[in-house]
């Protein structure tokens, strides 16, 4: 074996910058690693401890929310590859994110949060001053104090609007440059006018001062903006982690038997790649030697590792669990199935981005009407001979009183109420406009494994197995993390059998477990072959039921078969029936084999089903439904569903789904039941109804106030009362949603 | 009137203190890992690395 060629990215950089390689002590380098399976505080602590004690590492900081670790290390003593290897030995799957721009989302988040904090401070203090002035209007506040309060408000409001209002001004400017109108155009205009006119009125010592309105508007709108942004940056971070999983280092075996380490990007078809136990496979290809269990959950969503040997296909992104294998690559880098799924998801996501939200649709209608009314007011007063100053003041007060407070709150208030209602009932909405799209669906497409079914095997013939045998098998099984083994332990526990873990159990990769008893006999739990059963001696019943695990107490004694099923979720049939009785079409589109899909469809009461669908075929099915005029809700969990989830009009995934699928979908369904899907659709529909109601309230308010404002009758007190009243009514209306009884 | 001369600056200074504290917390990365922080408070192990490095890490 030749020596390993070790060029890490840092070394390449040093060569470029001409920094001498051997100058001690070297400048520490930083690496950011994505850790796929860091899920809890325990994982986080373990990672920090493992890396903290490794040689050459200066500091470690794990971030659980982002599933990332930042490591500072001495490039002379260690490298990213060694660090990834150290983590792999500790059971963590890590990938280097060095080549991605990783900070963007976070920075935008912090920026919004800073602006939000400033607006919050300003809104609270200006409100304090304003309430005093309002109270003063009714009692005995003298003009000087009132003026002082107005000047103080101006002093706080001007820098705040200039700083905190920037996101709206920028967005409005971008929209206007493209000759479009969005909600930010009327918002920016109202902000500028309210602040500008208040300043003029403060200088003139008048009562028409609205600093409180403009600053609270900025504050409330920034809250919504921040929530939206943090959802999106979380999605972006998870996508970057996924891209990171495609990169790494692989051992390539040359024809003469020598091997060298290569970055995954440099791999190509025809190369032979050696994959050690616990390593990720970076190419699509065929196994040429070795036998191992392959964890394909990232690709198929299937929780049971597949045992693969010579000639079997493996895919990039899967993990070789048990023993080293040699893979001949058929596709690498950007041609792999994983890369294709990522690409499909991105295109589908872009298409969805074209959806115009209800609020923006309203703005496209609202903004021109309001601006025309302002203009008519100005021209009207000029024509009536009111003078340009009077005409301008009245026109501006029309624009301010129509300031889209209620309109800007109409949809967000309902969304917050709907989201918190769904949260309490087990659905977490992740897309900002997800509820609006859920309201429009008329067809539901389910995936099978992990969505309609529980996604984990259950022992189905537990009743036919004696307690003794179950206890003995479970004792062996406690030593394995294989889903079948865990199903056996679970079945034993639920029957009240005491499971005593045994020592000396050996796991043979892809075959089963064995234990040498004191008497010299050997118990075995595993595949038929492992327990010495030939294919011909398996009973017809076991073959048909798909028995996949056998237990043999000693050599030569008869073996017991364990049959497993991936059972439907308890309320699957009920949920399908409810959806159908509400007039929604229900389909089953699965990547699984025909028999299994047909069986699940029959049990769940679904008439239209499609089996053996690849990710792009799933999208094709959705497109076909779309072409037939249907609006589709996709419910799925595997990475193979992710493109379809992104492509569908609306989508939900169970909490057990792979992270990429959760990110691709609009909401996540918690718990073991499917009923929250019905609730989500019902709430989505009610949300749309409520939003329209709120628009109507805002319109009614405008219908009363605009004529008054145009006639010049609006005093600050009337404006303050009218503006807060409309916002309060809209918010209170939205809150009804949290307790309303809903039916689909 | 003298009450106002005291109360208004006091309200503003207290508000600014709160704002300053929040912006400081934001800059030093207190909000970067909300999930992790919940577990770290239970962690009584020695810090994995020299404690002085932590601040630097977060500032980035």
PDB file of C-alpha atoms in Angstrom, chain A residues 150-301:
ATOM      1  CA  UNK A 150     -43.377  65.944  20.793  1.00  0.00           C
ATOM      2  CA  UNK A 151     -39.756  67.002  20.419  1.00  0.00           C
ATOM      3  CA  UNK A 152     -38.583  64.130  22.626  1.00  0.00           C
ATOM      4  CA  UNK A 153     -40.654  61.708  20.540  1.00  0.00           C
ATOM      5  CA  UNK A 154     -39.123  63.127  17.367  1.00  0.00           C
ATOM      6  CA  UNK A 155     -35.654  62.707  18.789  1.00  0.00           C
ATOM      7  CA  UNK A 156     -36.298  59.002  19.416  1.00  0.00           C
ATOM      8  CA  UNK A 157     -38.427  58.312  16.349  1.00  0.00           C
ATOM      9  CA  UNK A 158     -36.305  59.800  13.567  1.00  0.00           C
ATOM     10  CA  UNK A 159     -33.166  57.666  14.049  1.00  0.00           C
ATOM     11  CA  UNK A 160     -35.334  54.625  14.787  1.00  0.00           C
ATOM     12  CA  UNK A 161     -37.382  54.847  11.601  1.00  0.00           C
ATOM     13  CA  UNK A 162     -34.209  55.525   9.603  1.00  0.00           C
ATOM     14  CA  UNK A 163     -32.472  52.490  11.087  1.00  0.00           C
ATOM     15  CA  UNK A 164     -35.193  49.948  11.854  1.00  0.00           C
ATOM     16  CA  UNK A 165     -37.271  50.760   8.787  1.00  0.00           C
ATOM     17  CA  UNK A 166     -34.467  49.947   6.347  1.00  0.00           C
ATOM     18  CA  UNK A 167     -35.599  46.389   5.507  1.00  0.00           C
ATOM     19  CA  UNK A 168     -38.952  47.784   4.317  1.00  0.00           C
ATOM     20  CA  UNK A 169     -37.432  50.699   2.415  1.00  0.00           C
ATOM     21  CA  UNK A 170     -34.991  48.377   0.637  1.00  0.00           C
ATOM     22  CA  UNK A 171     -37.640  45.820  -0.252  1.00  0.00           C
ATOM     23  CA  UNK A 172     -39.963  48.571  -1.533  1.00  0.00           C
ATOM     24  CA  UNK A 173     -37.173  50.099  -3.613  1.00  0.00           C
ATOM     25  CA  UNK A 174     -36.365  46.720  -5.156  1.00  0.00           C
ATOM     26  CA  UNK A 175     -40.022  46.134  -6.003  1.00  0.00           C
ATOM     27  CA  UNK A 176     -40.465  49.589  -7.507  1.00  0.00           C
ATOM     28  CA  UNK A 177     -37.310  49.231  -9.601  1.00  0.00           C
ATOM     29  CA  UNK A 178     -38.859  46.114 -11.135  1.00  0.00           C
ATOM     30  CA  UNK A 179     -42.130  48.018 -11.693  1.00  0.00           C
ATOM     31  CA  UNK A 180     -43.955  45.859  -9.156  1.00  0.00           C
ATOM     32  CA  UNK A 181     -45.929  46.674  -6.013  1.00  0.00           C
ATOM     33  CA  UNK A 182     -45.578  44.710  -2.791  1.00  0.00           C
ATOM     34  CA  UNK A 183     -46.825  45.257   0.737  1.00  0.00           C
ATOM     35  CA  UNK A 184     -43.626  47.144   1.582  1.00  0.00           C
ATOM     36  CA  UNK A 185     -44.434  49.977  -0.833  1.00  0.00           C
ATOM     37  CA  UNK A 186     -47.486  51.308   1.063  1.00  0.00           C
ATOM     38  CA  UNK A 187     -45.725  50.518   4.353  1.00  0.00           C
ATOM     39  CA  UNK A 188     -42.618  52.532   3.374  1.00  0.00           C
ATOM     40  CA  UNK A 189     -44.713  55.389   2.078  1.00  0.00           C
ATOM     41  CA  UNK A 190     -46.836  55.501   5.240  1.00  0.00           C
ATOM     42  CA  UNK A 191     -43.700  55.373   7.400  1.00  0.00           C
ATOM     43  CA  UNK A 192     -41.974  58.172   5.523  1.00  0.00           C
ATOM     44  CA  UNK A 193     -45.062  60.359   5.371  1.00  0.00           C
ATOM     45  CA  UNK A 194     -46.151  59.805   8.985  1.00  0.00           C
ATOM     46  CA  UNK A 195     -42.662  60.549  10.277  1.00  0.00           C
ATOM     47  CA  UNK A 196     -42.029  63.436   7.914  1.00  0.00           C
ATOM     48  CA  UNK A 197     -45.359  65.142   8.535  1.00  0.00           C
ATOM     49  CA  UNK A 198     -45.102  64.606  12.303  1.00  0.00           C
ATOM     50  CA  UNK A 199     -41.740  66.354  12.222  1.00  0.00           C
ATOM     51  CA  UNK A 200     -43.176  69.308  10.288  1.00  0.00           C
ATOM     52  CA  UNK A 201     -46.129  69.527  12.718  1.00  0.00           C
ATOM     53  CA  UNK A 202     -43.789  69.322  15.710  1.00  0.00           C
ATOM     54  CA  UNK A 203     -41.804  72.277  14.363  1.00  0.00           C
ATOM     55  CA  UNK A 204     -45.052  74.203  13.798  1.00  0.00           C
ATOM     56  CA  UNK A 205     -46.250  73.283  17.281  1.00  0.00           C
ATOM     57  CA  UNK A 206     -49.415  71.599  16.031  1.00  0.00           C
ATOM     58  CA  UNK A 207     -51.233  68.566  17.458  1.00  0.00           C
ATOM     59  CA  UNK A 208     -51.052  66.326  14.364  1.00  0.00           C
ATOM     60  CA  UNK A 209     -48.076  64.214  15.531  1.00  0.00           C
ATOM     61  CA  UNK A 210     -47.978  60.469  14.756  1.00  0.00           C
ATOM     62  CA  UNK A 211     -44.481  59.289  15.806  1.00  0.00           C
ATOM     63  CA  UNK A 212     -46.056  56.570  17.952  1.00  0.00           C
ATOM     64  CA  UNK A 213     -47.946  55.131  14.986  1.00  0.00           C
ATOM     65  CA  UNK A 214     -44.916  54.969  12.700  1.00  0.00           C
ATOM     66  CA  UNK A 215     -42.570  53.434  15.287  1.00  0.00           C
ATOM     67  CA  UNK A 216     -45.036  50.798  16.529  1.00  0.00           C
ATOM     68  CA  UNK A 217     -45.770  49.893  12.926  1.00  0.00           C
ATOM     69  CA  UNK A 218     -42.048  49.271  12.359  1.00  0.00           C
ATOM     70  CA  UNK A 219     -41.843  47.256  15.578  1.00  0.00           C
ATOM     71  CA  UNK A 220     -44.787  44.943  14.871  1.00  0.00           C
ATOM     72  CA  UNK A 221     -43.857  44.389  11.253  1.00  0.00           C
ATOM     73  CA  UNK A 222     -40.248  43.576  12.184  1.00  0.00           C
ATOM     74  CA  UNK A 223     -41.448  40.832  14.531  1.00  0.00           C
ATOM     75  CA  UNK A 224     -43.184  39.101  11.622  1.00  0.00           C
ATOM     76  CA  UNK A 225     -40.209  39.661   9.362  1.00  0.00           C
ATOM     77  CA  UNK A 226     -37.824  38.187  11.924  1.00  0.00           C
ATOM     78  CA  UNK A 227     -39.884  35.019  12.455  1.00  0.00           C
ATOM     79  CA  UNK A 228     -40.040  34.535   8.699  1.00  0.00           C
ATOM     80  CA  UNK A 229     -36.301  35.039   8.256  1.00  0.00           C
ATOM     81  CA  UNK A 230     -35.294  32.687  11.061  1.00  0.00           C
ATOM     82  CA  UNK A 231     -37.418  29.905   9.526  1.00  0.00           C
ATOM     83  CA  UNK A 232     -35.752  30.415   6.185  1.00  0.00           C
ATOM     84  CA  UNK A 233     -32.206  30.541   7.516  1.00  0.00           C
ATOM     85  CA  UNK A 234     -32.834  27.298   9.388  1.00  0.00           C
ATOM     86  CA  UNK A 235     -33.939  25.701   6.114  1.00  0.00           C
ATOM     87  CA  UNK A 236     -30.884  27.045   4.345  1.00  0.00           C
ATOM     88  CA  UNK A 237     -28.550  25.734   7.049  1.00  0.00           C
ATOM     89  CA  UNK A 238     -29.984  22.236   6.781  1.00  0.00           C
ATOM     90  CA  UNK A 239     -29.603  22.310   2.985  1.00  0.00           C
ATOM     91  CA  UNK A 240     -25.964  23.343   3.358  1.00  0.00           C
ATOM     92  CA  UNK A 241     -25.376  20.518   5.828  1.00  0.00           C
ATOM     93  CA  UNK A 242     -26.791  18.128   3.228  1.00  0.00           C
ATOM     94  CA  UNK A 243     -24.516  19.481   0.516  1.00  0.00           C
ATOM     95  CA  UNK A 244     -21.634  19.030   2.959  1.00  0.00           C
ATOM     96  CA  UNK A 245     -22.523  15.350   3.264  1.00  0.00           C
ATOM     97  CA  UNK A 246     -21.661  14.912  -0.389  1.00  0.00           C
ATOM     98  CA  UNK A 247     -18.085  16.050   0.211  1.00  0.00           C
ATOM     99  CA  UNK A 248     -15.386  14.220   2.122  1.00  0.00           C
ATOM    100  CA  UNK A 249     -12.466  11.907   1.571  1.00  0.00           C
ATOM    101  CA  UNK A 250     -12.551   8.457   0.076  1.00  0.00           C
ATOM    102  CA  UNK A 251      -9.978   5.694  -0.290  1.00  0.00           C
ATOM    103  CA  UNK A 252      -9.489   4.819  -3.959  1.00  0.00           C
ATOM    104  CA  UNK A 253      -7.908   1.492  -4.887  1.00  0.00           C
ATOM    105  CA  UNK A 254      -5.832   1.572  -8.083  1.00  0.00           C
ATOM    106  CA  UNK A 255      -5.548  -1.376 -10.516  1.00  0.00           C
ATOM    107  CA  UNK A 256      -2.136  -2.359  -9.111  1.00  0.00           C
ATOM    108  CA  UNK A 257      -3.681  -2.707  -5.645  1.00  0.00           C
ATOM    109  CA  UNK A 258      -2.234   0.495  -4.203  1.00  0.00           C
ATOM    110  CA  UNK A 259      -4.638   2.871  -2.504  1.00  0.00           C
ATOM    111  CA  UNK A 260      -4.768   6.607  -2.019  1.00  0.00           C
ATOM    112  CA  UNK A 261      -7.052   9.119  -0.297  1.00  0.00           C
ATOM    113  CA  UNK A 262      -8.905  11.474  -2.607  1.00  0.00           C
ATOM    114  CA  UNK A 263     -11.457  14.227  -2.048  1.00  0.00           C
ATOM    115  CA  UNK A 264     -14.950  13.030  -3.032  1.00  0.00           C
ATOM    116  CA  UNK A 265     -15.143  15.738  -5.707  1.00  0.00           C
ATOM    117  CA  UNK A 266     -12.252  14.115  -7.581  1.00  0.00           C
ATOM    118  CA  UNK A 267     -13.934  10.711  -7.831  1.00  0.00           C
ATOM    119  CA  UNK A 268     -15.186   9.513 -11.190  1.00  0.00           C
ATOM    120  CA  UNK A 269     -16.997   6.568 -12.770  1.00  0.00           C
ATOM    121  CA  UNK A 270     -14.961   3.377 -13.014  1.00  0.00           C
ATOM    122  CA  UNK A 271     -12.903   4.049  -9.896  1.00  0.00           C
ATOM    123  CA  UNK A 272     -12.851   1.472  -7.132  1.00  0.00           C
ATOM    124  CA  UNK A 273     -13.550   2.931  -3.741  1.00  0.00           C
ATOM    125  CA  UNK A 274     -12.824   1.174  -0.457  1.00  0.00           C
ATOM    126  CA  UNK A 275     -15.439   2.010   2.169  1.00  0.00           C
ATOM    127  CA  UNK A 276     -14.605   1.148   5.772  1.00  0.00           C
ATOM    128  CA  UNK A 277     -17.256   0.220   8.347  1.00  0.00           C
ATOM    129  CA  UNK A 278     -18.984   3.377   9.584  1.00  0.00           C
ATOM    130  CA  UNK A 279     -17.919   5.419   6.549  1.00  0.00           C
ATOM    131  CA  UNK A 280     -20.199   7.236   4.165  1.00  0.00           C
ATOM    132  CA  UNK A 281     -20.281   6.094   0.533  1.00  0.00           C
ATOM    133  CA  UNK A 282     -19.545   8.969  -1.860  1.00  0.00           C
ATOM    134  CA  UNK A 283     -20.408   7.381  -5.197  1.00  0.00           C
ATOM    135  CA  UNK A 284     -23.281   5.544  -6.829  1.00  0.00           C
ATOM    136  CA  UNK A 285     -21.983   2.141  -7.796  1.00  0.00           C
ATOM    137  CA  UNK A 286     -21.867  -1.628  -7.432  1.00  0.00           C
ATOM    138  CA  UNK A 287     -20.230  -3.627  -4.678  1.00  0.00           C
ATOM    139  CA  UNK A 288     -17.344  -5.646  -6.123  1.00  0.00           C
ATOM    140  CA  UNK A 289     -16.237  -7.293  -2.903  1.00  0.00           C
ATOM    141  CA  UNK A 290     -17.410  -7.546   0.661  1.00  0.00           C
ATOM    142  CA  UNK A 291     -20.765  -7.814   2.388  1.00  0.00           C
ATOM    143  CA  UNK A 292     -22.208  -5.268   4.765  1.00  0.00           C
ATOM    144  CA  UNK A 293     -25.354  -3.678   6.124  1.00  0.00           C
ATOM    145  CA  UNK A 294     -26.016  -0.377   4.365  1.00  0.00           C
ATOM    146  CA  UNK A 295     -27.949   2.403   6.107  1.00  0.00           C
ATOM    147  CA  UNK A 296     -29.982   3.927   3.284  1.00  0.00           C
ATOM    148  CA  UNK A 297     -32.257   6.057   5.416  1.00  0.00           C
ATOM    149  CA  UNK A 298     -31.019   9.302   3.845  1.00  0.00           C
ATOM    150  CA  UNK A 299     -32.114   8.108   0.399  1.00  0.00           C
ATOM    151  CA  UNK A 300     -35.136   5.879   0.963  1.00  0.00           C
ATOM    152  CA  UNK A 301     -36.350   6.794   4.440  1.00  0.00           C
TER     153      UNK A 301
END
